[in-house]
Short mmCIF file of C-alpha atoms in Angstrom, two decimals:
data_model
loop_
_atom_site.label_atom_id
_atom_site.label_comp_id
_atom_site.label_asym_id
_atom_site.label_seq_id
_atom_site.Cartn_x
_atom_site.Cartn_y
_atom_site.Cartn_z
CA MET A 1 -5.91 -4.31 51.08
CA THR A 2 -4.98 -6.56 48.21
CA TYR A 3 -4.32 -5.27 44.77
CA PRO A 4 -4.72 -7.57 41.74
CA THR A 5 -1.34 -8.65 40.45
CA THR A 6 -2.36 -8.98 36.80
CA TRP A 7 -4.05 -6.37 34.63
CA ARG A 8 -7.52 -7.18 33.37
CA ARG A 9 -9.49 -5.42 30.67
CA PRO A 10 -11.99 -3.02 32.18
CA PRO A 11 -15.64 -4.04 31.58
CA GLN A 12 -17.18 -2.95 28.29
CA ILE A 13 -20.72 -1.92 27.37
CA PHE A 14 -22.15 -5.40 27.86
CA THR A 15 -20.87 -6.73 31.12
CA HIS A 16 -22.37 -10.16 30.68
CA ARG A 17 -20.23 -12.50 28.62
CA GLY A 18 -23.19 -14.34 27.09
CA TRP A 19 -24.70 -11.15 25.70
CA ARG A 20 -21.40 -10.10 24.20
CA ILE A 21 -20.80 -13.39 22.42
CA GLY A 22 -24.44 -13.54 21.30
CA LEU A 23 -24.23 -10.06 19.84
CA GLN A 24 -20.99 -10.83 18.03
CA LEU A 25 -22.48 -14.02 16.57
CA ALA A 26 -25.60 -12.13 15.47
CA ALA A 27 -23.47 -9.47 13.78
CA LEU A 28 -21.45 -12.17 12.02
CA ALA A 29 -24.60 -14.00 10.89
CA TYR A 30 -26.02 -10.75 9.53
CA LEU A 31 -22.81 -10.03 7.66
CA VAL A 32 -22.75 -13.46 6.03
CA PHE A 33 -26.42 -13.23 5.14
CA ALA A 34 -26.21 -9.68 3.79
CA LEU A 35 -23.16 -10.49 1.69
CA GLY A 36 -25.04 -13.55 0.42
CA THR A 37 -27.94 -11.48 -0.90
CA LEU A 38 -25.47 -9.36 -2.84
CA ASP A 39 -25.40 -10.92 -6.24
CA VAL A 40 -22.25 -9.80 -7.94
CA ASN A 41 -22.00 -10.10 -11.69
CA TRP A 42 -18.29 -10.74 -12.13
CA THR A 43 -18.32 -10.69 -15.93
CA ARG A 44 -19.96 -7.25 -15.86
CA ILE A 45 -17.34 -6.04 -13.39
CA ALA A 46 -14.53 -7.39 -15.56
CA GLU A 47 -16.00 -5.45 -18.44
CA GLY A 48 -16.29 -2.41 -16.24
CA GLY A 49 -12.68 -2.69 -15.12
CA GLU A 50 -11.48 -1.39 -18.42
CA ARG A 51 -13.99 1.45 -18.17
CA GLY A 52 -12.76 2.16 -14.65
CA LEU A 53 -9.20 2.46 -15.92
CA ARG A 54 -10.43 4.82 -18.63
CA PHE A 55 -12.14 6.88 -15.96
CA ILE A 56 -9.00 7.08 -13.84
CA TRP A 57 -7.08 8.02 -16.95
CA GLY A 58 -9.71 10.68 -17.73
CA PHE A 59 -9.40 11.98 -14.19
CA LEU A 60 -5.62 12.25 -14.56
CA SER A 61 -5.80 13.92 -17.96
CA PRO A 62 -8.91 16.06 -17.64
CA ASP A 63 -10.35 17.68 -20.73
CA PHE A 64 -11.56 21.18 -19.88
CA SER A 65 -11.80 22.53 -23.40
CA SER A 66 -14.09 20.42 -25.60
CA ARG A 67 -17.14 20.73 -23.32
CA TRP A 68 -16.18 24.09 -21.83
CA ARG A 69 -19.44 25.75 -22.90
CA ASP A 70 -21.55 23.18 -21.03
CA ILE A 71 -19.20 23.15 -18.05
CA SER A 72 -19.14 26.94 -17.66
CA GLN A 73 -22.90 27.13 -18.09
CA GLY A 74 -23.41 24.49 -15.37
CA LEU A 75 -20.88 26.15 -13.14
CA ILE A 76 -22.54 29.57 -13.43
CA GLU A 77 -25.91 28.00 -12.70
CA SER A 78 -24.51 26.19 -9.66
CA LEU A 79 -22.76 29.24 -8.26
CA THR A 80 -25.65 31.67 -8.75
CA MET A 81 -28.07 29.10 -7.36
CA THR A 82 -25.85 28.62 -4.31
CA LEU A 83 -25.68 32.31 -3.45
CA THR A 84 -29.31 33.23 -4.09
CA SER A 85 -30.67 30.20 -2.26
CA THR A 86 -28.41 30.82 0.75
CA VAL A 87 -29.46 34.48 0.98
CA VAL A 88 -33.17 33.74 0.60
CA GLY A 89 -32.98 30.66 2.84
CA VAL A 90 -31.22 32.56 5.63
CA ALA A 91 -33.62 35.51 5.30
CA ILE A 92 -36.59 33.17 5.76
CA SER A 93 -34.79 31.22 8.50
CA ILE A 94 -34.31 34.21 10.81
CA PRO A 95 -38.00 34.76 11.71
CA ILE A 96 -38.59 31.00 11.85
CA GLY A 97 -35.52 30.53 14.04
CA ILE A 98 -36.67 33.28 16.42
CA GLY A 99 -40.13 31.71 16.48
CA ALA A 100 -38.65 28.30 17.29
CA ALA A 101 -36.74 29.54 20.33
CA ARG A 102 -38.65 28.71 23.48
CA ASN A 103 -37.46 31.68 25.51
CA VAL A 104 -38.70 34.42 23.16
CA ALA A 105 -41.74 32.96 21.35
CA PRO A 106 -45.22 32.06 22.62
CA ALA A 107 -46.10 28.36 22.65
CA TRP A 108 -48.29 28.23 19.54
CA ILE A 109 -45.74 30.05 17.35
CA TYR A 110 -43.08 27.75 18.77
CA ALA A 111 -45.09 24.69 17.70
CA ILE A 112 -45.65 26.01 14.15
CA CYS A 113 -41.99 26.94 13.63
CA ARG A 114 -40.72 23.65 15.03
CA SER A 115 -42.95 21.69 12.67
CA ILE A 116 -41.70 23.72 9.68
CA ILE A 117 -38.15 22.83 10.73
CA ALA A 118 -39.04 19.16 11.15
CA ILE A 119 -40.61 18.97 7.67
CA SER A 120 -37.67 20.69 6.03
CA ARG A 121 -35.17 18.38 7.73
CA ALA A 122 -37.05 15.14 7.11
CA LEU A 123 -37.28 15.54 3.34
CA GLN A 124 -34.17 14.72 1.37
CA GLU A 125 -32.93 17.41 -1.04
CA ILE A 126 -33.16 15.06 -4.01
CA ILE A 127 -36.79 14.17 -3.31
CA VAL A 128 -37.70 17.83 -2.85
CA ALA A 129 -35.88 18.61 -6.10
CA ILE A 130 -37.90 15.96 -7.97
CA PHE A 131 -41.12 17.65 -6.88
CA PHE A 132 -39.95 21.18 -7.60
CA VAL A 133 -38.81 20.11 -11.06
CA ALA A 134 -42.24 18.57 -11.66
CA MET A 135 -43.89 21.81 -10.52
CA PHE A 136 -41.61 24.54 -11.90
CA GLY A 137 -40.05 22.85 -14.89
CA PHE A 138 -36.39 22.00 -15.46
CA GLY A 139 -33.64 24.48 -14.69
CA PRO A 140 -31.92 26.35 -11.89
CA PHE A 141 -35.11 27.94 -10.52
CA ALA A 142 -36.27 24.57 -9.18
CA GLY A 143 -32.80 24.03 -7.74
CA PHE A 144 -32.86 27.45 -6.10
CA LEU A 145 -36.16 26.59 -4.40
CA THR A 146 -34.88 23.19 -3.27
CA LEU A 147 -31.74 24.61 -1.69
CA SER A 148 -33.65 27.47 -0.04
CA PHE A 149 -36.07 24.96 1.44
CA ALA A 150 -33.24 22.79 2.76
CA THR A 151 -31.44 25.86 4.17
CA ILE A 152 -34.48 26.82 6.26
CA GLY A 153 -34.41 23.59 8.29
CA PHE A 154 -30.68 23.76 8.90
CA ILE A 155 -30.25 27.44 9.81
CA SER A 156 -33.52 27.81 11.77
CA LYS A 157 -32.78 24.81 13.96
CA LEU A 158 -29.25 25.91 14.85
CA LEU A 159 -30.30 29.56 15.27
CA ALA A 160 -33.15 28.57 17.58
CA GLU A 161 -30.80 26.47 19.70
CA ASP A 162 -28.38 29.37 19.82
CA ILE A 163 -31.06 31.82 20.96
CA GLU A 164 -32.14 29.36 23.66
CA ASP A 165 -28.53 29.21 24.89
CA ILE A 166 -27.97 32.97 25.22
CA ASP A 167 -26.74 34.65 28.35
CA GLU A 168 -29.97 35.53 30.19
CA ALA A 169 -28.31 38.31 32.21
CA GLN A 170 -28.09 40.57 29.17
CA ALA A 171 -31.69 39.92 28.20
CA GLU A 172 -32.75 40.73 31.76
CA ALA A 173 -30.78 43.99 31.74
CA ILE A 174 -32.51 45.10 28.55
CA ARG A 175 -35.91 44.01 29.90
CA ALA A 176 -35.29 46.06 33.06
CA THR A 177 -35.07 49.22 30.96
CA GLY A 178 -38.67 48.62 29.87
CA ALA A 179 -37.76 47.54 26.33
CA SER A 180 -40.38 46.16 23.96
CA TRP A 181 -40.13 42.68 22.44
CA GLY A 182 -38.57 44.08 19.25
CA GLN A 183 -35.99 46.03 21.23
CA LEU A 184 -35.23 42.94 23.28
CA ILE A 185 -34.50 40.96 20.10
CA ASN A 186 -32.45 43.78 18.61
CA TYR A 187 -30.32 44.75 21.64
CA ALA A 188 -30.14 41.62 23.80
CA ILE A 189 -30.25 38.69 21.39
CA GLN A 190 -29.02 39.89 18.01
CA PRO A 191 -25.53 40.94 19.23
CA GLN A 192 -25.09 37.57 20.95
CA VAL A 193 -26.12 35.34 18.05
CA MET A 194 -24.98 37.43 15.05
CA PRO A 195 -21.39 36.14 14.81
CA ARG A 196 -22.59 32.56 14.92
CA LEU A 197 -25.37 33.23 12.43
CA ILE A 198 -22.84 34.60 9.95
CA GLY A 199 -20.63 31.58 10.56
CA LEU A 200 -23.53 29.22 9.99
CA SER A 201 -24.55 31.04 6.81
CA LEU A 202 -21.07 30.66 5.40
CA TYR A 203 -21.08 26.98 6.32
CA ARG A 204 -24.46 26.59 4.64
CA LEU A 205 -23.11 28.34 1.53
CA ASP A 206 -20.49 25.63 1.40
CA ILE A 207 -23.10 22.85 1.84
CA ASN A 208 -25.41 24.42 -0.76
CA PHE A 209 -22.63 24.38 -3.33
CA ARG A 210 -22.01 20.67 -2.73
CA GLU A 211 -25.73 19.96 -2.99
CA SER A 212 -26.09 22.08 -6.11
CA ALA A 213 -23.65 19.70 -7.77
CA VAL A 214 -26.06 16.84 -7.11
CA ILE A 215 -29.59 18.06 -7.67
CA GLY A 216 -28.80 18.62 -11.35
CA ILE A 217 -28.98 14.83 -11.73
CA VAL A 218 -32.76 15.00 -11.35
CA GLY A 219 -33.04 18.05 -13.61
CA ALA A 220 -32.74 20.98 -11.22
CA GLY A 221 -29.94 22.75 -13.08
CA GLY A 222 -26.30 23.23 -12.18
CA ILE A 223 -23.07 21.36 -12.73
CA GLY A 224 -24.65 18.01 -11.79
CA ALA A 225 -26.63 17.97 -15.03
CA THR A 226 -23.43 18.50 -17.03
CA LEU A 227 -21.69 15.75 -15.08
CA ASN A 228 -24.59 13.37 -15.60
CA THR A 229 -24.52 13.96 -19.36
CA ALA A 230 -20.75 13.53 -19.51
CA ILE A 231 -20.93 10.16 -17.73
CA ASP A 232 -23.89 9.01 -19.82
CA ARG A 233 -21.87 9.71 -22.95
CA TYR A 234 -18.84 7.90 -21.48
CA GLU A 235 -16.81 11.12 -21.82
CA TYR A 236 -14.68 10.39 -18.79
CA ASP A 237 -12.13 13.10 -19.51
CA SER A 238 -14.84 15.78 -19.31
CA ALA A 239 -16.35 14.09 -16.23
CA GLY A 240 -12.90 14.10 -14.62
CA ALA A 241 -12.54 17.80 -15.36
CA ILE A 242 -15.93 18.54 -13.76
CA LEU A 243 -15.08 16.50 -10.65
CA LEU A 244 -11.75 18.29 -10.29
CA ILE A 245 -13.54 21.65 -10.54
CA ILE A 246 -16.03 20.57 -7.86
CA ILE A 247 -13.27 19.38 -5.52
CA ALA A 248 -11.27 22.57 -6.06
CA LEU A 249 -14.27 24.83 -5.44
CA VAL A 250 -15.30 22.92 -2.33
CA MET A 251 -11.76 23.21 -0.97
CA VAL A 252 -11.68 26.95 -1.71
CA ALA A 253 -15.10 27.39 -0.08
CA GLU A 254 -14.07 25.40 2.96
CA TYR A 255 -10.81 27.22 3.59
CA SER A 256 -12.17 30.69 2.85
CA SER A 257 -15.25 30.14 5.01
CA SER A 258 -13.21 28.88 7.95
CA TYR A 259 -10.87 31.87 7.50
CA LEU A 260 -13.78 34.31 7.33
CA ARG A 261 -15.40 32.76 10.39
CA LYS A 262 -12.19 33.19 12.38
CA PHE A 263 -11.94 36.79 11.13
CA LEU A 264 -15.50 37.59 12.18
CA GLN A 265 -15.38 36.07 15.66
CA MET B 1 -15.04 69.39 29.98
CA SER B 2 -17.41 66.58 29.30
CA ASP B 3 -17.75 65.82 25.61
CA PHE B 4 -19.78 62.67 25.97
CA PRO B 5 -22.14 62.00 23.07
CA ALA B 6 -25.72 63.04 23.71
CA SER B 7 -27.14 59.70 22.69
CA TRP B 8 -25.77 56.16 22.89
CA GLN B 9 -24.67 54.56 19.63
CA PHE B 10 -24.19 50.84 19.21
CA ARG B 11 -21.22 51.08 16.85
CA SER B 12 -18.76 53.74 15.76
CA PRO B 13 -19.67 55.64 12.55
CA ARG B 14 -16.82 53.98 10.71
CA THR B 15 -17.88 50.42 11.47
CA ARG B 16 -21.46 51.32 10.61
CA LEU B 17 -20.35 52.61 7.22
CA ALA B 18 -18.32 49.47 6.58
CA LEU B 19 -21.25 47.29 7.60
CA TRP B 20 -23.62 49.13 5.30
CA PHE B 21 -21.17 48.82 2.46
CA GLY B 22 -20.82 45.09 3.12
CA TRP B 23 -24.58 44.60 3.06
CA LEU B 24 -24.88 46.71 -0.09
CA CYS B 25 -22.30 44.51 -1.83
CA LEU B 26 -24.20 41.39 -0.78
CA VAL B 27 -27.50 42.77 -2.11
CA ALA B 28 -25.87 43.81 -5.40
CA LEU B 29 -24.30 40.38 -5.77
CA PHE B 30 -27.62 38.73 -4.99
CA VAL B 31 -29.49 40.80 -7.59
CA TRP B 32 -26.85 40.07 -10.20
CA CYS B 33 -26.88 36.33 -9.48
CA TRP B 34 -30.67 36.32 -9.56
CA GLN B 35 -30.59 37.92 -13.02
CA VAL B 36 -28.03 35.47 -14.38
CA MET B 37 -29.76 32.46 -12.87
CA ASN B 38 -33.22 33.33 -14.17
CA GLU B 39 -32.24 34.21 -17.72
CA ASN B 40 -33.80 31.03 -19.00
CA THR B 41 -36.59 30.63 -16.49
CA ILE B 42 -40.01 30.42 -18.08
CA TRP B 43 -42.19 32.41 -15.67
CA MET B 44 -45.36 30.92 -17.09
CA PHE B 45 -44.38 27.58 -15.55
CA VAL B 46 -43.73 29.29 -12.24
CA GLN B 47 -47.15 30.97 -12.26
CA ASP B 48 -48.67 27.62 -13.09
CA ALA B 49 -46.95 25.90 -10.15
CA PRO B 50 -49.76 26.06 -7.56
CA ARG B 51 -52.11 24.37 -10.01
CA GLN B 52 -49.44 21.76 -10.83
CA ALA B 53 -48.86 21.14 -7.13
CA ALA B 54 -52.58 20.66 -6.53
CA ASP B 55 -52.71 18.32 -9.50
CA ILE B 56 -49.79 16.17 -8.31
CA GLY B 57 -51.14 16.21 -4.77
CA GLY B 58 -54.51 14.98 -6.04
CA ARG B 59 -52.89 12.16 -7.97
CA MET B 60 -50.70 11.12 -5.05
CA TRP B 61 -53.60 10.56 -2.68
CA PRO B 62 -54.43 7.96 -1.43
CA PRO B 63 -51.17 5.99 -1.21
CA ARG B 64 -51.32 2.53 -2.75
CA TRP B 65 -51.08 0.36 0.35
CA SER B 66 -51.03 -2.91 -1.62
CA TYR B 67 -47.64 -1.82 -2.99
CA LEU B 68 -46.14 -2.13 0.48
CA GLY B 69 -45.48 -5.87 0.08
CA GLU B 70 -43.38 -5.26 -3.02
CA LEU B 71 -41.26 -2.72 -1.14
CA MET B 72 -39.99 -5.10 1.53
CA VAL B 73 -37.13 -6.54 -0.53
CA PRO B 74 -35.89 -3.11 -1.73
CA LEU B 75 -36.15 -1.86 1.84
CA TRP B 76 -33.98 -4.75 3.04
CA ASP B 77 -31.53 -3.98 0.21
CA THR B 78 -31.43 -0.33 1.28
CA LEU B 79 -30.66 -1.26 4.89
CA ASN B 80 -27.95 -3.68 3.77
CA MET B 81 -26.46 -1.10 1.47
CA ALA B 82 -26.23 1.43 4.32
CA THR B 83 -24.82 -1.07 6.83
CA LEU B 84 -22.27 -2.73 4.56
CA GLY B 85 -21.34 0.68 3.13
CA THR B 86 -20.73 2.02 6.62
CA LEU B 87 -18.61 -1.05 7.39
CA LEU B 88 -16.54 -0.49 4.25
CA GLY B 89 -16.22 3.19 5.10
CA VAL B 90 -14.99 2.39 8.61
CA ILE B 91 -12.44 -0.13 7.35
CA LEU B 92 -11.06 2.43 4.91
CA ALA B 93 -11.33 5.46 7.19
CA VAL B 94 -9.54 4.16 10.30
CA PRO B 95 -6.05 3.97 8.76
CA VAL B 96 -6.65 7.29 7.00
CA ALA B 97 -7.60 8.90 10.32
CA PHE B 98 -4.46 7.58 12.04
CA MET B 99 -2.35 8.91 9.19
CA ALA B 100 -4.08 12.30 9.31
CA ALA B 101 -3.82 12.86 13.08
CA ARG B 102 -0.82 14.98 14.03
CA ASN B 103 0.13 12.79 16.99
CA THR B 104 -0.09 9.35 15.37
CA SER B 105 0.89 10.00 11.76
CA PRO B 106 3.80 7.67 11.00
CA PHE B 107 5.41 9.97 8.45
CA PRO B 108 3.81 13.40 8.98
CA LEU B 109 5.53 15.31 6.21
CA LEU B 110 4.15 13.22 3.36
CA LEU B 111 1.35 11.04 4.73
CA ARG B 112 -0.53 13.76 6.61
CA PRO B 113 -1.29 15.97 3.57
CA ALA B 114 -2.11 12.88 1.52
CA ALA B 115 -4.58 11.64 4.14
CA LEU B 116 -6.13 15.10 4.48
CA PHE B 117 -6.57 15.24 0.72
CA VAL B 118 -8.33 11.86 0.73
CA ILE B 119 -10.67 13.15 3.43
CA VAL B 120 -11.48 16.39 1.58
CA ALA B 121 -11.93 14.67 -1.78
CA SER B 122 -14.27 12.10 -0.28
CA ARG B 123 -16.31 14.78 1.47
CA SER B 124 -16.62 17.08 -1.51
CA ILE B 125 -18.16 14.48 -3.82
CA ASN B 126 -21.69 13.50 -2.91
CA SER B 127 -22.57 9.80 -2.67
CA LEU B 128 -24.98 10.22 -5.57
CA ILE B 129 -22.07 11.27 -7.80
CA TRP B 130 -19.96 8.39 -6.51
CA ALA B 131 -22.86 6.07 -7.34
CA LEU B 132 -23.26 7.59 -10.79
CA LEU B 133 -19.60 6.84 -11.53
CA LEU B 134 -19.62 3.37 -10.01
CA VAL B 135 -22.79 2.34 -11.83
CA ALA B 136 -21.08 3.31 -15.06
CA ILE B 137 -18.05 1.23 -14.10
CA LEU B 138 -19.48 -1.76 -12.20
CA GLY B 139 -22.96 -1.89 -13.67
CA PRO B 140 -26.20 -1.25 -11.80
CA GLY B 141 -26.81 -3.03 -8.52
CA LEU B 142 -26.20 -3.06 -4.80
CA LEU B 143 -22.41 -3.40 -5.08
CA ALA B 144 -22.07 0.03 -6.71
CA GLY B 145 -24.25 1.52 -3.97
CA ILE B 146 -22.23 -0.08 -1.17
CA ILE B 147 -18.94 1.14 -2.57
CA ALA B 148 -20.39 4.62 -3.16
CA ILE B 149 -21.61 4.82 0.45
CA GLY B 150 -18.26 3.48 1.67
CA LEU B 151 -16.18 5.97 -0.31
CA ARG B 152 -18.35 8.86 0.79
CA SER B 153 -18.17 7.78 4.45
CA ILE B 154 -14.34 7.90 4.53
CA GLY B 155 -14.28 11.68 4.65
CA PHE B 156 -16.86 12.02 7.41
CA ILE B 157 -15.57 9.24 9.67
CA GLY B 158 -11.95 10.09 8.92
CA LYS B 159 -12.35 13.78 9.76
CA LEU B 160 -14.21 13.27 13.04
CA LEU B 161 -11.98 10.38 14.09
CA TYR B 162 -8.71 12.18 13.46
CA GLU B 163 -9.96 15.14 15.46
CA ALA B 164 -10.81 12.74 18.29
CA ILE B 165 -7.32 11.21 18.07
CA GLU B 166 -5.70 14.64 18.24
CA GLU B 167 -7.71 15.45 21.35
CA THR B 168 -6.55 12.37 23.28
CA ASP B 169 -5.02 12.92 26.70
CA ILE B 170 -1.24 12.98 26.27
CA ARG B 171 -0.59 11.90 29.88
CA GLN B 172 -1.96 8.42 29.28
CA VAL B 173 0.29 8.06 26.26
CA GLU B 174 3.26 9.19 28.34
CA ALA B 175 2.40 6.73 31.09
CA ILE B 176 2.33 3.83 28.67
CA THR B 177 5.49 5.05 26.94
CA ALA B 178 7.23 5.16 30.33
CA THR B 179 6.68 1.43 30.76
CA GLY B 180 8.82 0.89 27.65
CA ALA B 181 5.91 -0.01 25.39
CA SER B 182 6.40 -0.40 21.67
CA GLN B 183 4.64 1.86 19.15
CA ALA B 184 1.90 -0.73 18.60
CA GLN B 185 1.38 -1.16 22.33
CA ILE B 186 1.05 2.60 22.81
CA LEU B 187 -1.66 2.65 20.15
CA HIS B 188 -3.45 -0.31 21.67
CA TYR B 189 -3.34 0.66 25.35
CA ALA B 190 -3.12 4.45 25.36
CA ILE B 191 -4.90 5.78 22.28
CA VAL B 192 -7.50 3.23 21.24
CA PRO B 193 -9.31 3.06 24.62
CA GLN B 194 -9.60 6.85 24.62
CA ILE B 195 -11.15 7.15 21.17
CA LEU B 196 -13.34 4.04 21.28
CA PRO B 197 -16.52 5.79 22.54
CA ALA B 198 -16.06 8.55 19.94
CA PHE B 199 -15.47 5.92 17.27
CA TRP B 200 -18.73 4.07 17.99
CA GLY B 201 -20.64 7.34 18.21
CA ILE B 202 -19.29 8.52 14.84
CA THR B 203 -19.99 5.14 13.21
CA VAL B 204 -23.60 5.02 14.36
CA PHE B 205 -24.09 8.65 13.36
CA ARG B 206 -22.75 7.94 9.88
CA TRP B 207 -24.89 4.81 9.62
CA ASP B 208 -27.94 6.97 10.28
CA ILE B 209 -26.90 9.41 7.52
CA ASN B 210 -26.16 6.49 5.19
CA ILE B 211 -29.68 5.12 5.59
CA ARG B 212 -31.01 8.42 4.22
CA GLU B 213 -28.53 8.43 1.38
CA SER B 214 -28.97 4.80 0.37
CA ALA B 215 -32.74 5.33 0.08
CA ILE B 216 -32.20 7.57 -2.96
CA LEU B 217 -29.08 6.02 -4.52
CA GLY B 218 -31.36 3.85 -6.65
CA LEU B 219 -32.28 6.95 -8.65
CA VAL B 220 -29.02 6.51 -10.53
CA GLY B 221 -29.28 2.71 -10.64
CA ALA B 222 -27.64 1.53 -7.42
CA GLY B 223 -30.51 -0.64 -6.11
CA GLY B 224 -32.81 -0.32 -3.12
CA LEU B 225 -35.86 1.86 -2.61
CA GLY B 226 -34.61 4.54 -4.99
CA LEU B 227 -34.86 2.11 -7.90
CA LYS B 228 -38.57 1.61 -7.17
CA LEU B 229 -38.96 5.37 -6.79
CA GLN B 230 -37.35 5.93 -10.17
CA SER B 231 -39.54 3.38 -11.95
CA SER B 232 -42.71 4.71 -10.26
CA LEU B 233 -41.80 8.28 -11.25
CA ASN B 234 -41.10 7.23 -14.81
CA THR B 235 -44.48 5.53 -15.15
CA LEU B 236 -46.18 8.48 -13.35
CA ALA B 237 -47.54 6.05 -10.75
CA TRP B 238 -48.02 8.75 -8.12
CA PRO B 239 -49.84 6.62 -5.48
CA GLN B 240 -46.81 4.31 -5.48
CA VAL B 241 -44.48 7.32 -5.11
CA THR B 242 -46.41 8.36 -1.99
CA MET B 243 -46.09 4.86 -0.59
CA ILE B 244 -42.32 4.78 -1.20
CA LEU B 245 -41.88 8.20 0.37
CA LEU B 246 -43.82 7.04 3.44
CA VAL B 247 -41.59 3.96 3.75
CA ILE B 248 -38.45 6.11 3.40
CA LEU B 249 -39.74 8.56 6.00
CA ALA B 250 -40.56 5.76 8.45
CA THR B 251 -37.12 4.18 7.95
CA VAL B 252 -35.33 7.48 8.43
CA ILE B 253 -37.23 8.28 11.62
CA LEU B 254 -36.60 4.77 12.97
CA SER B 255 -32.87 4.89 12.17
CA GLU B 256 -32.58 8.32 13.77
CA TRP B 257 -34.23 6.97 16.92
CA VAL B 258 -31.94 3.91 16.98
CA SER B 259 -28.83 6.03 16.47
CA ALA B 260 -29.88 8.53 19.16
CA LYS B 261 -30.47 5.66 21.60
CA VAL B 262 -27.14 3.99 20.87
CA ARG B 263 -25.22 7.26 21.11
CA GLY B 264 -27.01 8.05 24.35
CA ALA B 265 -25.93 4.70 25.77
CA LEU B 266 -22.32 5.21 24.68
CA ILE B 267 -21.61 8.73 25.82
#
């Protein structure tokens, strides 16, 4: 038995040397080409540099007071939109999630629910928001619908996967008592998935707040609209204030939701 | 002797009361929020919505296939924006992740909270907002989009990577340390090989997300397909909108497939 006396790198994904070098060259060529297509207007950037400094300055000395009416209005819209859309979205997600779980739903219901989930996940929030604004007019109602729609895809998918992963022994025990389908869901599945469903809902609340800050840009209400106006008017101190509020709220939401999830589990 | 309850109850009366109260609070909060939110809603528009939807749907069909040729350059721009943005994000996120991980942070007392703040700040601001700011600063174009995607990616890559670093097997680090390796050698031989699969998985995953995001960044002026979407929406050219949405959908599905394949090969 002979051991090698010098250490050699273990083989990587591509064992053949030619492939590896070829791939690296291709990546390099792409990089050069892609950077080449990027036409950078240096004079415009030089002009913007001063604006960038003003923005950083605005961020460091935020102005909460002069646009407070707009900011508070946007904030209330965002927060109410976040809560209502999460509640409605989760309420709609529960039947769809149960329907999309293979072990409790018949095949045709499974197919319908899975396609609803696929549609909801494939469409970007912003694009959905554009359509809802065109249909329902400007304002938080369109935003509420957008966020509810996005929530359905997220919660239903994870809930369905959770139901498919349950401990079958408990379901079998309930079935053995001669329980109906409704009783099976209520006594065998609901206790197993409830803690996770609450955790997911809190997580989605957090995501919906972040998204509600964005969809205002296309007119669906919320703090995003205020931010968009502030940047359009070059009022960087107000924009800085809004961004700080968003960051602070997201941090609060993240920490409190992770705390609550620990408390509930 | 036996004072067992006559019927089985799922929870004790006290917990049930607390649960009911919790749900009641949630419903009350919901109703209140609904009232506040819909103060300014014009319900006539809402009633009108099915008709509006049918109208838009009618205008959108059929998609204008001849527009497809014009979309190839923006599509290429979108892909470049996502790829270069991911690259920028990775370059910025790797040092942040090493500073944020408890076991590799060079100066944990000061650098760790700073790195964690960078990660949270990057994650809490959507790429569309980053793009909005950068377009105002740098002017419209791909560069603003790339930087926006890059800045947004720091939080995601940084968070997942630092968690992967914290989960590394300590025994391998100890083995390398026992050979008298320097700090850099420990990183190179004990930590990097352990996190490399996770790193590639995270990068490809983020690239997939970035393709979706870069498709709409043009709405605020950062180039790519979104720019075409914006101009088609502004001129109410609905058949073109359908075409763009189809191209975006196809790209997203393709990128998801590619990323699933690559991650499957890695893990």
